[in-house]
Coordinates of C-alpha atoms in Angstrom, one line a residue:
M168 CA -18.1 150.6 42.3
K169 CA -17.6 147.0 41.6
Q170 CA -16.5 146.5 45.3
T171 CA -19.4 148.5 46.5
L172 CA -21.8 146.2 44.6
E173 CA -20.0 143.1 45.7
R174 CA -19.7 144.2 49.5
L175 CA -23.6 145.0 49.3
K176 CA -24.3 141.4 47.8
S177 CA -22.3 139.7 50.5
E178 CA -23.9 141.6 53.2
A179 CA -27.3 141.4 51.9
L180 CA -27.2 137.6 51.5
T181 CA -26.0 137.5 54.9
V182 CA -29.0 139.5 56.3
V183 CA -31.3 137.7 54.2
G184 CA -30.0 134.2 55.4
Q185 CA -30.5 135.4 59.1
C186 CA -34.1 136.4 59.0
A187 CA -36.0 134.2 61.4
T188 CA -39.7 135.8 60.4
S189 CA -41.3 137.0 57.4
A190 CA -41.3 140.5 58.9
E191 CA -37.6 140.7 59.3
L192 CA -37.4 139.3 55.5
T193 CA -39.8 141.8 54.3
A194 CA -37.8 144.7 56.1
A195 CA -34.5 143.2 54.7
E196 CA -35.7 143.1 51.2
I197 CA -37.1 146.9 51.3
L198 CA -33.7 147.7 52.9
Y199 CA -31.8 146.1 49.9
L200 CA -34.2 146.1 47.0
G201 CA -36.6 148.8 47.6
R202 CA -36.9 152.0 45.3
K203 CA -34.6 153.9 48.2
G204 CA -32.8 150.8 49.1
K205 CA -29.2 150.3 49.4
L206 CA -28.6 148.9 45.8
A207 CA -30.4 151.8 44.3
E208 CA -28.2 154.2 46.5
A209 CA -25.3 152.2 44.9
L210 CA -26.3 152.7 41.4
K211 CA -26.8 156.5 41.6
D212 CA -23.3 157.1 40.5
L213 CA -23.7 154.9 37.4
P214 CA -24.3 157.6 35.1
A215 CA -21.0 159.2 35.6
L216 CA -19.0 156.1 34.4
S217 CA -18.2 155.9 30.8
E218 CA -19.9 153.7 28.5
A219 CA -18.0 150.7 28.9
E220 CA -18.0 151.0 32.5
R221 CA -21.7 151.7 32.6
R222 CA -22.3 148.4 31.0
E223 CA -20.1 146.3 33.1
M224 CA -21.6 148.0 36.4
G225 CA -25.0 147.5 34.9
K226 CA -24.4 143.9 34.4
L227 CA -23.2 143.5 37.6
A228 CA -26.1 145.4 39.3
N229 CA -28.5 143.1 37.4
E230 CA -26.6 139.8 38.8
V231 CA -26.7 141.3 42.2
K232 CA -30.2 142.1 42.2
Q233 CA -31.0 138.8 40.6
A234 CA -29.2 136.9 43.3
L235 CA -30.9 138.7 46.0
T236 CA -34.2 138.4 44.7
R237 CA -33.7 134.7 44.5
A238 CA -32.2 134.7 48.0
V239 CA -35.4 136.5 49.4
A240 CA -37.6 134.0 47.4
D241 CA -35.8 131.3 48.8
Q242 CA -35.9 132.5 52.4
R243 CA -39.3 133.4 52.2
Q244 CA -40.4 129.7 51.2
K245 CA -38.4 128.4 53.9
L246 CA -40.1 130.5 56.4
T247 CA -43.4 129.8 55.2
A248 CA -42.9 126.1 55.5
E249 CA -41.6 126.4 59.0
E250 CA -44.3 128.7 59.9
L251 CA -46.8 126.0 58.7
A252 CA -45.1 123.6 60.2
Q253 CA -45.3 125.3 63.5
A254 CA -48.9 126.3 63.0
S255 CA -49.8 122.4 62.2
T256 CA -48.0 121.4 65.3
A257 CA -49.8 123.8 67.4
E258 CA -53.0 122.7 66.1
A259 CA -52.2 119.1 66.6
S260 CA -51.2 119.9 70.3
R261 CA -54.6 121.3 70.9
S262 CA -56.8 118.7 69.6

């Protein structure tokens, strides 16, 4: 499970970093962090683990979720800034 979570984190961070539009970013966010997303799917086996393993994997899962949430927020901020810059450039060229 640890390898699955680490692989999921790596994959998701790559996908989020490659999003070029807000729509792509929203789709990636839903794919990885949504209720039926890949992270939720990876955590389905959590109850079957021993208490010590559950604690360790739960901690790792929270770290993965926080990292992905931060990456999505950072990418959203970057895309919003780019979209605003493009809009102002387009507005300036119309004037």
